[in-house]
mmCIF file of C-alpha atoms in Angstrom:
data_model
loop_
_atom_site.group_PDB
_atom_site.id
_atom_site.type_symbol
_atom_site.label_atom_id
_atom_site.label_comp_id
_atom_site.label_asym_id
_atom_site.label_seq_id
_atom_site.Cartn_x
_atom_site.Cartn_y
_atom_site.Cartn_z
ATOM 1 C CA UNK A 1 103.990 91.749 99.649
ATOM 2 C CA UNK A 2 103.157 92.846 103.084
ATOM 3 C CA UNK A 3 102.677 91.091 106.233
ATOM 4 C CA UNK A 4 101.917 91.563 109.915
ATOM 5 C CA UNK A 5 103.536 89.567 112.825
ATOM 6 C CA UNK A 6 101.569 89.499 116.418
ATOM 7 C CA UNK A 7 103.591 87.508 118.228
ATOM 8 C CA UNK A 8 101.234 87.178 121.487
ATOM 9 C CA UNK A 9 98.523 84.724 120.821
ATOM 10 C CA UNK A 10 97.186 85.564 124.292
ATOM 11 C CA UNK A 11 97.757 88.365 126.822
ATOM 12 C CA UNK A 12 96.474 88.254 130.528
ATOM 13 C CA UNK A 13 96.528 91.638 132.641
ATOM 14 C CA UNK A 14 95.027 92.779 135.828
ATOM 15 C CA UNK A 15 92.221 95.741 135.552
ATOM 16 C CA UNK A 16 94.207 99.052 136.389
ATOM 17 C CA UNK A 17 97.284 97.551 134.794
ATOM 18 C CA UNK A 18 99.280 98.911 131.752
ATOM 19 C CA UNK A 19 98.922 97.233 128.396
ATOM 20 C CA UNK A 20 101.275 97.063 125.441
ATOM 21 C CA UNK A 21 100.391 94.884 122.524
ATOM 22 C CA UNK A 22 103.129 93.862 119.800
ATOM 23 C CA UNK A 23 102.942 94.278 116.028
ATOM 24 C CA UNK A 24 105.527 94.148 113.547
ATOM 25 C CA UNK A 25 105.141 94.403 110.005
ATOM 26 C CA UNK A 26 107.113 93.933 106.546
ATOM 27 C CA UNK A 27 106.181 96.239 103.807
ATOM 28 C CA UNK A 28 108.300 97.842 101.030
ATOM 29 C CA UNK A 29 107.320 101.111 101.243
ATOM 30 C CA UNK A 30 105.666 103.726 103.938
ATOM 31 C CA UNK A 31 103.038 101.680 105.589
ATOM 32 C CA UNK A 32 99.499 102.434 106.710
ATOM 33 C CA UNK A 33 98.925 100.965 110.031
ATOM 34 C CA UNK A 34 95.857 100.378 111.710
ATOM 35 C CA UNK A 35 94.412 98.482 115.289
ATOM 36 C CA UNK A 36 91.293 96.888 115.142
ATOM 37 C CA UNK A 37 89.549 95.716 117.875
ATOM 38 C CA UNK A 38 86.778 92.569 118.137
ATOM 39 C CA UNK A 39 84.400 91.673 120.936
ATOM 40 C CA UNK A 40 82.903 88.618 121.087
ATOM 41 C CA UNK A 41 80.511 87.868 118.704
ATOM 42 C CA UNK A 42 80.940 91.182 116.822
ATOM 43 C CA UNK A 43 82.574 92.868 113.888
ATOM 44 C CA UNK A 44 85.907 94.664 114.044
ATOM 45 C CA UNK A 45 86.037 98.098 115.172
ATOM 46 C CA UNK A 46 88.841 100.582 114.370
ATOM 47 C CA UNK A 47 91.020 101.981 117.031
ATOM 48 C CA UNK A 48 93.452 103.944 115.612
ATOM 49 C CA UNK A 49 95.561 104.493 112.546
ATOM 50 C CA UNK A 50 98.686 105.882 111.098
ATOM 51 C CA UNK A 51 99.626 107.283 107.708
ATOM 52 C CA UNK A 52 102.130 110.012 108.110
ATOM 53 C CA UNK A 53 103.494 112.714 110.680
ATOM 54 C CA UNK A 54 103.440 112.137 114.300
ATOM 55 C CA UNK A 55 104.711 108.687 115.218
ATOM 56 C CA UNK A 56 102.423 108.648 118.183
ATOM 57 C CA UNK A 57 98.793 108.162 117.645
ATOM 58 C CA UNK A 58 95.799 108.578 119.609
ATOM 59 C CA UNK A 59 92.711 106.438 119.161
ATOM 60 C CA UNK A 60 89.329 105.766 121.273
ATOM 61 C CA UNK A 61 88.366 104.305 124.233
ATOM 62 C CA UNK A 62 92.236 105.833 125.586
ATOM 63 C CA UNK A 63 94.451 103.446 123.325
ATOM 64 C CA UNK A 64 97.546 104.592 121.681
ATOM 65 C CA UNK A 65 100.268 103.298 119.133
ATOM 66 C CA UNK A 66 103.460 104.369 118.486
ATOM 67 C CA UNK A 67 105.131 103.809 115.063
ATOM 68 C CA UNK A 68 108.755 102.949 115.333
ATOM 69 C CA UNK A 69 110.383 102.676 111.583
ATOM 70 C CA UNK A 70 113.790 101.512 112.740
ATOM 71 C CA UNK A 71 111.862 98.316 114.051
ATOM 72 C CA UNK A 72 109.274 98.061 111.994
ATOM 73 C CA UNK A 73 106.790 98.234 114.608
ATOM 74 C CA UNK A 74 103.529 99.890 115.622
ATOM 75 C CA UNK A 75 102.880 98.517 119.144
ATOM 76 C CA UNK A 76 99.385 99.491 120.723
ATOM 77 C CA UNK A 77 99.198 100.893 124.591
ATOM 78 C CA UNK A 78 97.078 101.670 127.246
ATOM 79 C CA UNK A 79 98.161 102.981 130.697
ATOM 80 C CA UNK A 80 95.258 101.300 132.743
ATOM 81 C CA UNK A 81 93.004 98.637 131.188
ATOM 82 C CA UNK A 82 89.255 98.235 132.172
ATOM 83 C CA UNK A 83 87.378 94.883 132.121
ATOM 84 C CA UNK A 84 85.561 95.887 129.489
ATOM 85 C CA UNK A 85 89.006 95.925 127.176
ATOM 86 C CA UNK A 86 88.953 92.365 126.940
ATOM 87 C CA UNK A 87 88.397 91.137 123.192
ATOM 88 C CA UNK A 88 90.609 90.294 120.436
ATOM 89 C CA UNK A 89 93.093 92.816 118.910
ATOM 90 C CA UNK A 90 94.128 92.758 115.394
ATOM 91 C CA UNK A 91 96.716 94.919 113.688
ATOM 92 C CA UNK A 92 96.778 95.652 110.015
ATOM 93 C CA UNK A 93 98.737 97.180 107.553
ATOM 94 C CA UNK A 94 97.565 98.888 104.435
ATOM 95 C CA UNK A 95 99.079 98.622 100.735
ATOM 96 C CA UNK A 96 97.333 100.727 97.646
ATOM 97 C CA UNK A 97 96.433 98.317 94.823
ATOM 98 C CA UNK A 98 94.437 98.797 91.921
ATOM 99 C CA UNK A 99 93.339 101.990 93.344
ATOM 100 C CA UNK A 100 92.050 100.326 96.566
ATOM 101 C CA UNK A 101 93.599 99.872 99.568
ATOM 102 C CA UNK A 102 94.224 96.301 100.475
ATOM 103 C CA UNK A 103 94.707 95.558 104.605
ATOM 104 C CA UNK A 104 96.682 92.559 105.571
ATOM 105 C CA UNK A 105 95.723 91.396 109.309
ATOM 106 C CA UNK A 106 98.052 89.874 111.766
ATOM 107 C CA UNK A 107 96.636 86.720 113.666
ATOM 108 C CA UNK A 108 95.370 88.588 116.548
ATOM 109 C CA UNK A 109 96.082 88.778 120.302
ATOM 110 C CA UNK A 110 93.371 87.890 122.740
ATOM 111 C CA UNK A 111 93.381 89.930 125.640
ATOM 112 C CA UNK A 112 91.796 88.504 128.961
ATOM 113 C CA UNK A 113 91.427 91.011 131.993
ATOM 114 C CA UNK A 114 91.484 89.757 135.368
ATOM 115 C CA UNK A 115 89.226 91.689 138.001
ATOM 116 C CA UNK B 1 76.364 106.185 111.259
ATOM 117 C CA UNK B 2 78.400 104.358 108.990
ATOM 118 C CA UNK B 3 77.124 100.891 108.452
ATOM 119 C CA UNK B 4 77.842 97.445 106.607
ATOM 120 C CA UNK B 5 75.437 94.943 106.699
ATOM 121 C CA UNK B 6 75.796 91.351 106.040
ATOM 122 C CA UNK B 7 72.339 89.531 105.240
ATOM 123 C CA UNK B 8 72.789 86.769 107.574
ATOM 124 C CA UNK B 9 74.266 86.374 110.766
ATOM 125 C CA UNK B 10 74.217 82.296 110.797
ATOM 126 C CA UNK B 11 74.102 79.877 107.883
ATOM 127 C CA UNK B 12 73.907 76.480 107.497
ATOM 128 C CA UNK B 13 74.340 74.765 104.159
ATOM 129 C CA UNK B 14 75.059 71.355 102.751
ATOM 130 C CA UNK B 15 78.373 70.193 101.028
ATOM 131 C CA UNK B 16 77.804 70.613 97.222
ATOM 132 C CA UNK B 17 75.511 73.913 97.723
ATOM 133 C CA UNK B 18 75.690 77.004 95.713
ATOM 134 C CA UNK B 19 75.943 79.631 98.697
ATOM 135 C CA UNK B 20 75.820 83.316 98.013
ATOM 136 C CA UNK B 21 76.789 85.830 101.018
ATOM 137 C CA UNK B 22 75.375 89.580 100.819
ATOM 138 C CA UNK B 23 76.927 92.629 102.050
ATOM 139 C CA UNK B 24 75.593 96.375 101.693
ATOM 140 C CA UNK B 25 77.203 99.530 102.647
ATOM 141 C CA UNK B 26 75.421 102.650 102.880
ATOM 142 C CA UNK B 27 78.522 104.979 102.848
ATOM 143 C CA UNK B 28 79.163 105.451 99.157
ATOM 144 C CA UNK B 29 82.596 103.796 99.407
ATOM 145 C CA UNK B 30 84.557 102.607 96.461
ATOM 146 C CA UNK B 31 86.407 99.737 97.923
ATOM 147 C CA UNK B 32 84.821 96.770 99.381
ATOM 148 C CA UNK B 33 86.495 93.365 100.725
ATOM 149 C CA UNK B 34 85.780 89.879 101.808
ATOM 150 C CA UNK B 35 87.770 88.371 104.676
ATOM 151 C CA UNK B 36 87.448 84.857 105.934
ATOM 152 C CA UNK B 37 88.452 84.698 109.940
ATOM 153 C CA UNK B 38 89.565 81.544 111.461
ATOM 154 C CA UNK B 39 91.091 80.706 114.954
ATOM 155 C CA UNK B 40 95.141 81.300 115.013
ATOM 156 C CA UNK B 41 94.741 82.379 111.361
ATOM 157 C CA UNK B 42 93.150 85.869 112.035
ATOM 158 C CA UNK B 43 91.927 87.418 108.963
ATOM 159 C CA UNK B 44 92.396 86.372 105.271
ATOM 160 C CA UNK B 45 91.406 88.142 102.338
ATOM 161 C CA UNK B 46 89.446 86.435 99.689
ATOM 162 C CA UNK B 47 88.724 89.239 97.259
ATOM 163 C CA UNK B 48 88.280 92.893 96.978
ATOM 164 C CA UNK B 49 86.461 95.187 94.477
ATOM 165 C CA UNK B 50 87.789 98.642 94.368
ATOM 166 C CA UNK B 51 85.037 99.922 91.620
ATOM 167 C CA UNK B 52 81.397 98.388 90.386
ATOM 168 C CA UNK B 53 82.259 95.662 88.163
ATOM 169 C CA UNK B 54 86.066 95.314 89.183
ATOM 170 C CA UNK B 55 87.463 92.684 91.217
ATOM 171 C CA UNK B 56 90.842 91.583 92.591
ATOM 172 C CA UNK B 57 92.017 88.164 93.926
ATOM 173 C CA UNK B 58 92.855 88.147 97.528
ATOM 174 C CA UNK B 59 95.255 85.604 99.104
ATOM 175 C CA UNK B 60 92.585 82.768 98.990
ATOM 176 C CA UNK B 61 90.391 83.016 96.468
ATOM 177 C CA UNK B 62 89.900 79.533 95.412
ATOM 178 C CA UNK B 63 86.666 78.056 95.743
ATOM 179 C CA UNK B 64 85.166 81.602 95.748
ATOM 180 C CA UNK B 65 83.901 84.054 93.258
ATOM 181 C CA UNK B 66 82.446 87.526 93.805
ATOM 182 C CA UNK B 67 80.130 89.782 92.375
ATOM 183 C CA UNK B 68 79.596 93.876 92.370
ATOM 184 C CA UNK B 69 77.158 95.032 90.141
ATOM 185 C CA UNK B 70 76.100 97.815 92.135
ATOM 186 C CA UNK B 71 78.503 100.288 94.057
ATOM 187 C CA UNK B 72 76.562 99.542 97.742
ATOM 188 C CA UNK B 73 76.243 95.551 97.434
ATOM 189 C CA UNK B 74 79.334 93.040 97.276
ATOM 190 C CA UNK B 75 78.538 89.460 97.350
ATOM 191 C CA UNK B 76 80.805 86.199 98.341
ATOM 192 C CA UNK B 77 79.858 83.177 96.097
ATOM 193 C CA UNK B 78 80.855 79.771 97.245
ATOM 194 C CA UNK B 79 80.296 77.767 93.975
ATOM 195 C CA UNK B 80 80.060 74.391 95.425
ATOM 196 C CA UNK B 81 80.584 74.647 99.233
ATOM 197 C CA UNK B 82 82.751 72.244 101.058
ATOM 198 C CA UNK B 83 83.246 71.605 104.510
ATOM 199 C CA UNK B 84 86.734 73.403 105.064
ATOM 200 C CA UNK B 85 84.926 76.441 104.235
ATOM 201 C CA UNK B 86 82.841 76.637 107.385
ATOM 202 C CA UNK B 87 84.276 79.692 108.870
ATOM 203 C CA UNK B 88 83.166 83.541 109.880
ATOM 204 C CA UNK B 89 83.058 85.928 106.705
ATOM 205 C CA UNK B 90 83.435 89.466 107.394
ATOM 206 C CA UNK B 91 82.747 92.157 104.612
ATOM 207 C CA UNK B 92 84.317 95.291 105.102
ATOM 208 C CA UNK B 93 83.879 98.869 103.040
ATOM 209 C CA UNK B 94 86.672 101.646 102.652
ATOM 210 C CA UNK B 95 87.500 104.934 100.775
ATOM 211 C CA UNK B 96 89.903 104.928 97.919
ATOM 212 C CA UNK B 97 93.610 105.762 98.167
ATOM 213 C CA UNK B 98 95.694 107.604 101.052
ATOM 214 C CA UNK B 99 92.505 109.330 102.339
ATOM 215 C CA UNK B 100 90.878 105.862 103.417
ATOM 216 C CA UNK B 101 90.189 106.549 107.206
ATOM 217 C CA UNK B 102 90.377 102.464 107.506
ATOM 218 C CA UNK B 103 88.015 99.614 106.654
ATOM 219 C CA UNK B 104 84.620 99.612 108.125
ATOM 220 C CA UNK B 105 83.310 96.161 108.991
ATOM 221 C CA UNK B 106 80.177 94.513 109.002
ATOM 222 C CA UNK B 107 79.070 92.140 112.023
ATOM 223 C CA UNK B 108 80.103 88.858 110.373
ATOM 224 C CA UNK B 109 78.475 85.876 108.835
ATOM 225 C CA UNK B 110 79.105 82.478 110.788
ATOM 226 C CA UNK B 111 78.855 79.960 108.006
ATOM 227 C CA UNK B 112 78.567 76.088 108.482
ATOM 228 C CA UNK B 113 79.029 73.504 106.013
ATOM 229 C CA UNK B 114 77.444 70.006 106.590
#
């Protein structure tokens, strides 16, 4: 069975500073990996996804993530954080089952941005 | 624009009541999911469906059932609500297989069982 670990529960960064959120996954085959963001009181929005090919993927809002198979990681990065990036971030791994694509989520990282 | 709509943003129910949470998507997606979200636990999959009348248990199906009679609608049923089912419930939908662009989520229903 697949699993996702997000080791940082809370992270605080200053506006304009760089950001890296960590994600480690466990899955027996080639993973499908996702990062989602959830603003307070909102549903989840897809930031970016990795299926195959180039290991550095670009997403919306200036985010990028790098897939490293040797480290079973898919860390999310942003070169310069904006105050509006304060939210909770979830990493997820997808597995094909019964024709569907079951997503398993990590426990999330809460990002606080200091002005 | 892609849309997943959950019928209620907030619900308050009494212990022992039968509760229905409704979810509708307008994207003709085959897959639909129900998750519950609790602080510190992330999102945990309750049930999912990959076709009409088809369903599979997720990681925490106990105390829940689902119904999918039409492709666009996926209902989560709490047969006899209990206080430990107080939570945020999120519905999602996606295309099948490797072509899926990722799941699209509704706004969530915050259920309180008293």
